[in-house]
Amino acid sequence: MNTPPLRHLIANALTLLLAASGAALAQSEPTALVDQQHCMFCHTRDAPFLAPSFQQIADRYRGVPNARVMLEHKLRLGGKAHWGDIAMPLPADRGGPLTPEDAHTLIQWVLSQ
Ligand code: HEC
């Protein structure tokens, strides 16, 4: 009898699961939220249009400490414009209120572009 202890097997399985779901979170588009908030009405992934592209935004904030927190806050509550004179409309004008969790999901996705 030389089976590995059960708790090692469970720990390994959990690590794999977490790694897999973390990778999926960082890359896949939260489509329902994006549709509900009409993000793609003004933004595209890679071409500036009515608003900076998500790739430009990700580039600008790569390596900026606390950028994620600032952007989540701004996405929910607004703030001053960083790219020109036009500020982004508030959630209520984009399709409905946005919870902190939803803002987190969206910004995580934008910054992974
Ligand atoms: C009606 C048009 C419009 C919609 C809809 C919209 N945006 Fe924007 N967004 C803008 C504009 C304009 C800016 C540039 C504002 C600025 O200068 O900070 C911007 C800026 C941003 C920024 C960068 C903010 C900064 O401070 O640098 C992020 C991140 C962002 N948008 C994410 C989103 C997400 C995610 C959604 C959907 C939930 C969304 N936007 C929906 C127009 C829009």
PDB file of C-alpha atoms and ligand atoms in Angstrom:
ATOM      1  CA  MET A   1       0.000   0.000   0.000  1.00  0.00           C
ATOM      2  CA  ASN A   2       1.696   3.168  -1.166  1.00  0.00           C
ATOM      3  CA  THR A   3      -1.061   5.599  -2.118  1.00  0.00           C
ATOM      4  CA  PRO A   4      -0.466   9.327  -1.630  1.00  0.00           C
ATOM      5  CA  PRO A   5      -2.406  10.871   1.247  1.00  0.00           C
ATOM      6  CA  LEU A   6      -5.875  11.925   0.174  1.00  0.00           C
ATOM      7  CA  ARG A   7      -5.441  15.519   1.241  1.00  0.00           C
ATOM      8  CA  HIS A   8      -2.517  15.922  -1.170  1.00  0.00           C
ATOM      9  CA  LEU A   9      -4.684  14.747  -4.014  1.00  0.00           C
ATOM     10  CA  ILE A  10      -7.421  17.160  -3.044  1.00  0.00           C
ATOM     11  CA  ALA A  11      -4.986  20.069  -2.706  1.00  0.00           C
ATOM     12  CA  ASN A  12      -3.564  19.342  -6.156  1.00  0.00           C
ATOM     13  CA  ALA A  13      -6.988  19.161  -7.723  1.00  0.00           C
ATOM     14  CA  LEU A  14      -7.995  22.461  -6.119  1.00  0.00           C
ATOM     15  CA  THR A  15      -4.837  24.189  -7.342  1.00  0.00           C
ATOM     16  CA  LEU A  16      -5.526  23.035 -10.886  1.00  0.00           C
ATOM     17  CA  LEU A  17      -9.141  24.167 -10.712  1.00  0.00           C
ATOM     18  CA  LEU A  18      -8.203  27.603  -9.390  1.00  0.00           C
ATOM     19  CA  ALA A  19      -5.512  28.072 -12.016  1.00  0.00           C
ATOM     20  CA  ALA A  20      -7.935  27.128 -14.774  1.00  0.00           C
ATOM     21  CA  SER A  21     -10.723  29.430 -13.594  1.00  0.00           C
ATOM     22  CA  GLY A  22      -8.265  32.301 -13.007  1.00  0.00           C
ATOM     23  CA  ALA A  23      -7.019  32.076 -16.572  1.00  0.00           C
ATOM     24  CA  ALA A  24     -10.559  31.998 -17.914  1.00  0.00           C
ATOM     25  CA  LEU A  25     -11.508  35.075 -15.875  1.00  0.00           C
ATOM     26  CA  ALA A  26      -8.568  37.093 -17.146  1.00  0.00           C
ATOM     27  CA  GLN A  27      -9.293  36.481 -20.803  1.00  0.00           C
ATOM     28  CA  SER A  28     -12.886  35.690 -21.657  1.00  0.00           C
ATOM     29  CA  GLU A  29     -15.264  38.547 -22.319  1.00  0.00           C
ATOM     30  CA  PRO A  30     -18.012  38.992 -19.691  1.00  0.00           C
ATOM     31  CA  THR A  31     -20.478  39.256 -22.569  1.00  0.00           C
ATOM     32  CA  ALA A  32     -23.698  39.710 -20.605  1.00  0.00           C
ATOM     33  CA  LEU A  33     -22.257  42.644 -18.676  1.00  0.00           C
ATOM     34  CA  VAL A  34     -20.648  44.167 -21.743  1.00  0.00           C
ATOM     35  CA  ASP A  35     -23.973  43.992 -23.590  1.00  0.00           C
ATOM     36  CA  GLN A  36     -25.996  45.282 -20.673  1.00  0.00           C
ATOM     37  CA  GLN A  37     -23.663  48.292 -20.292  1.00  0.00           C
ATOM     38  CA  HIS A  38     -23.220  48.819 -24.048  1.00  0.00           C
ATOM     39  CA  CYS A  39     -19.443  49.055 -23.700  1.00  0.00           C
ATOM     40  CA  MET A  40     -18.955  48.228 -27.372  1.00  0.00           C
ATOM     41  CA  PHE A  41     -21.233  51.066 -28.422  1.00  0.00           C
ATOM     42  CA  CYS A  42     -18.275  53.410 -27.837  1.00  0.00           C
ATOM     43  CA  HIS A  43     -15.234  51.154 -27.398  1.00  0.00           C
ATOM     44  CA  THR A  44     -13.622  48.522 -29.569  1.00  0.00           C
ATOM     45  CA  ARG A  45     -10.861  46.139 -28.648  1.00  0.00           C
ATOM     46  CA  ASP A  46      -8.190  47.644 -30.868  1.00  0.00           C
ATOM     47  CA  ALA A  47      -9.418  50.727 -32.765  1.00  0.00           C
ATOM     48  CA  PRO A  48     -10.056  54.093 -31.080  1.00  0.00           C
ATOM     49  CA  PHE A  49     -13.498  55.282 -32.105  1.00  0.00           C
ATOM     50  CA  LEU A  50     -15.773  57.358 -29.879  1.00  0.00           C
ATOM     51  CA  ALA A  51     -13.558  56.320 -27.017  1.00  0.00           C
ATOM     52  CA  PRO A  52     -10.047  54.915 -26.501  1.00  0.00           C
ATOM     53  CA  SER A  53      -9.716  51.243 -27.468  1.00  0.00           C
ATOM     54  CA  PHE A  54      -9.466  48.700 -24.686  1.00  0.00           C
ATOM     55  CA  GLN A  55      -5.944  47.894 -25.840  1.00  0.00           C
ATOM     56  CA  GLN A  56      -4.911  51.547 -25.485  1.00  0.00           C
ATOM     57  CA  ILE A  57      -6.424  51.615 -22.020  1.00  0.00           C
ATOM     58  CA  ALA A  58      -4.670  48.388 -21.015  1.00  0.00           C
ATOM     59  CA  ASP A  59      -1.351  49.757 -22.352  1.00  0.00           C
ATOM     60  CA  ARG A  60      -1.715  53.042 -20.535  1.00  0.00           C
ATOM     61  CA  TYR A  61      -2.352  51.453 -17.163  1.00  0.00           C
ATOM     62  CA  ARG A  62       0.004  48.492 -17.404  1.00  0.00           C
ATOM     63  CA  GLY A  63       2.283  48.760 -14.407  1.00  0.00           C
ATOM     64  CA  VAL A  64       0.423  51.714 -12.878  1.00  0.00           C
ATOM     65  CA  PRO A  65      -0.159  50.887  -9.204  1.00  0.00           C
ATOM     66  CA  ASN A  66      -3.801  51.006  -8.090  1.00  0.00           C
ATOM     67  CA  ALA A  67      -5.030  51.708 -11.633  1.00  0.00           C
ATOM     68  CA  ARG A  68      -7.480  48.830 -11.323  1.00  0.00           C
ATOM     69  CA  VAL A  69      -9.103  50.287  -8.202  1.00  0.00           C
ATOM     70  CA  MET A  70      -9.275  53.774  -9.719  1.00  0.00           C
ATOM     71  CA  LEU A  71     -10.860  52.456 -12.926  1.00  0.00           C
ATOM     72  CA  GLU A  72     -13.429  50.298 -11.103  1.00  0.00           C
ATOM     73  CA  HIS A  73     -14.439  53.320  -9.068  1.00  0.00           C
ATOM     74  CA  LYS A  74     -14.653  55.505 -12.153  1.00  0.00           C
ATOM     75  CA  LEU A  75     -16.673  52.924 -14.065  1.00  0.00           C
ATOM     76  CA  ARG A  76     -19.295  52.907 -11.316  1.00  0.00           C
ATOM     77  CA  LEU A  77     -19.290  56.498 -10.066  1.00  0.00           C
ATOM     78  CA  GLY A  78     -17.686  58.577 -12.789  1.00  0.00           C
ATOM     79  CA  GLY A  79     -14.705  60.895 -12.560  1.00  0.00           C
ATOM     80  CA  LYS A  80     -12.747  63.339 -14.602  1.00  0.00           C
ATOM     81  CA  ALA A  81     -11.820  62.527 -18.195  1.00  0.00           C
ATOM     82  CA  HIS A  82      -8.334  61.139 -18.809  1.00  0.00           C
ATOM     83  CA  TRP A  83      -8.354  60.932 -22.599  1.00  0.00           C
ATOM     84  CA  GLY A  84      -9.920  64.159 -23.779  1.00  0.00           C
ATOM     85  CA  ASP A  85     -12.870  66.327 -22.878  1.00  0.00           C
ATOM     86  CA  ILE A  86     -15.595  63.714 -23.110  1.00  0.00           C
ATOM     87  CA  ALA A  87     -16.240  61.770 -19.934  1.00  0.00           C
ATOM     88  CA  MET A  88     -17.805  58.332 -19.992  1.00  0.00           C
ATOM     89  CA  PRO A  89     -21.529  58.249 -19.170  1.00  0.00           C
ATOM     90  CA  LEU A  90     -22.519  56.839 -15.782  1.00  0.00           C
ATOM     91  CA  PRO A  91     -23.886  53.277 -15.471  1.00  0.00           C
ATOM     92  CA  ALA A  92     -27.488  54.490 -15.210  1.00  0.00           C
ATOM     93  CA  ASP A  93     -27.087  56.081 -18.642  1.00  0.00           C
ATOM     94  CA  ARG A  94     -25.363  53.005 -20.040  1.00  0.00           C
ATOM     95  CA  GLY A  95     -27.951  50.401 -19.121  1.00  0.00           C
ATOM     96  CA  GLY A  96     -28.364  50.092 -15.357  1.00  0.00           C
ATOM     97  CA  PRO A  97     -26.551  50.131 -12.020  1.00  0.00           C
ATOM     98  CA  LEU A  98     -23.222  48.350 -11.751  1.00  0.00           C
ATOM     99  CA  THR A  99     -22.173  46.446  -8.625  1.00  0.00           C
ATOM    100  CA  PRO A 100     -18.560  46.603  -7.380  1.00  0.00           C
ATOM    101  CA  GLU A 101     -18.179  42.926  -8.376  1.00  0.00           C
ATOM    102  CA  ASP A 102     -19.350  43.644 -11.917  1.00  0.00           C
ATOM    103  CA  ALA A 103     -17.044  46.657 -12.205  1.00  0.00           C
ATOM    104  CA  HIS A 104     -14.185  44.439 -11.011  1.00  0.00           C
ATOM    105  CA  THR A 105     -14.977  41.809 -13.651  1.00  0.00           C
ATOM    106  CA  LEU A 106     -15.189  44.392 -16.424  1.00  0.00           C
ATOM    107  CA  ILE A 107     -11.970  46.222 -15.527  1.00  0.00           C
ATOM    108  CA  GLN A 108     -10.101  42.941 -15.100  1.00  0.00           C
ATOM    109  CA  TRP A 109     -11.182  42.042 -18.613  1.00  0.00           C
ATOM    110  CA  VAL A 110     -10.330  45.468 -20.122  1.00  0.00           C
ATOM    111  CA  LEU A 111      -6.865  45.431 -18.564  1.00  0.00           C
ATOM    112  CA  SER A 112      -6.196  41.944 -19.945  1.00  0.00           C
ATOM    113  CA  GLN A 113      -6.600  43.142 -23.572  1.00  0.00           C
TER     114      GLN A 113
HETATM  115  C1  HEC B   1     -21.323  56.298 -24.467  1.00  0.00           C
HETATM  116  C2  HEC B   1     -19.956  55.896 -24.758  1.00  0.00           C
HETATM  117  C3  HEC B   1     -19.281  54.916 -23.782  1.00  0.00           C
HETATM  118  C4  HEC B   1     -19.750  53.731 -23.255  1.00  0.00           C
HETATM  119  C5  HEC B   1     -21.109  53.091 -23.472  1.00  0.00           C
HETATM  120  C6  HEC B   1     -18.659  53.183 -22.462  1.00  0.00           C
HETATM  121  N1  HEC B   1     -17.571  54.020 -22.494  1.00  0.00           N
HETATM  122 FE1  HEC B   1     -15.777  53.720 -21.556  1.00  0.00          FE
HETATM  123  N2  HEC B   1     -15.154  55.537 -22.172  1.00  0.00           N
HETATM  124  C7  HEC B   1     -15.875  56.409 -22.992  1.00  0.00           C
HETATM  125  C8  HEC B   1     -15.107  57.635 -23.178  1.00  0.00           C
HETATM  126  C9  HEC B   1     -15.535  58.864 -24.002  1.00  0.00           C
HETATM  127  C10 HEC B   1     -13.914  57.456 -22.434  1.00  0.00           C
HETATM  128  C11 HEC B   1     -12.767  58.459 -22.243  1.00  0.00           C
HETATM  129  C12 HEC B   1     -13.052  59.173 -20.953  1.00  0.00           C
HETATM  130  C13 HEC B   1     -11.812  59.754 -20.359  1.00  0.00           C
HETATM  131  O1  HEC B   1     -11.174  60.589 -20.982  1.00  0.00           O
HETATM  132  O2  HEC B   1     -11.489  59.358 -19.221  1.00  0.00           O
HETATM  133  C14 HEC B   1     -13.977  56.136 -21.813  1.00  0.00           C
HETATM  134  C15 HEC B   1     -12.988  55.623 -20.989  1.00  0.00           C
HETATM  135  C16 HEC B   1     -12.991  54.343 -20.451  1.00  0.00           C
HETATM  136  C17 HEC B   1     -11.950  53.785 -19.613  1.00  0.00           C
HETATM  137  C18 HEC B   1     -10.656  54.501 -19.214  1.00  0.00           C
HETATM  138  C19 HEC B   1     -10.949  55.506 -18.109  1.00  0.00           C
HETATM  139  C20 HEC B   1      -9.734  56.264 -17.689  1.00  0.00           C
HETATM  140  O3  HEC B   1      -9.820  56.970 -16.675  1.00  0.00           O
HETATM  141  O4  HEC B   1      -8.670  56.177 -18.330  1.00  0.00           O
HETATM  142  C21 HEC B   1     -12.338  52.511 -19.291  1.00  0.00           C
HETATM  143  C22 HEC B   1     -11.578  51.512 -18.425  1.00  0.00           C
HETATM  144  C23 HEC B   1     -13.618  52.290 -19.913  1.00  0.00           C
HETATM  145  N3  HEC B   1     -13.987  53.422 -20.608  1.00  0.00           N
HETATM  146  C24 HEC B   1     -14.336  51.110 -19.829  1.00  0.00           C
HETATM  147  C25 HEC B   1     -15.652  50.965 -20.260  1.00  0.00           C
HETATM  148  C26 HEC B   1     -16.442  49.797 -20.006  1.00  0.00           C
HETATM  149  C27 HEC B   1     -15.938  48.541 -19.313  1.00  0.00           C
HETATM  150  C28 HEC B   1     -17.686  50.046 -20.529  1.00  0.00           C
HETATM  151  C29 HEC B   1     -18.912  49.190 -20.398  1.00  0.00           C
HETATM  152  C30 HEC B   1     -19.225  48.865 -19.009  1.00  0.00           C
HETATM  153  C31 HEC B   1     -17.653  51.369 -21.132  1.00  0.00           C
HETATM  154  N4  HEC B   1     -16.400  51.894 -20.950  1.00  0.00           N
HETATM  155  C32 HEC B   1     -18.720  51.982 -21.780  1.00  0.00           C
HETATM  156  C33 HEC B   1     -17.103  56.183 -23.567  1.00  0.00           C
HETATM  157  C34 HEC B   1     -17.910  55.093 -23.288  1.00  0.00           C
END
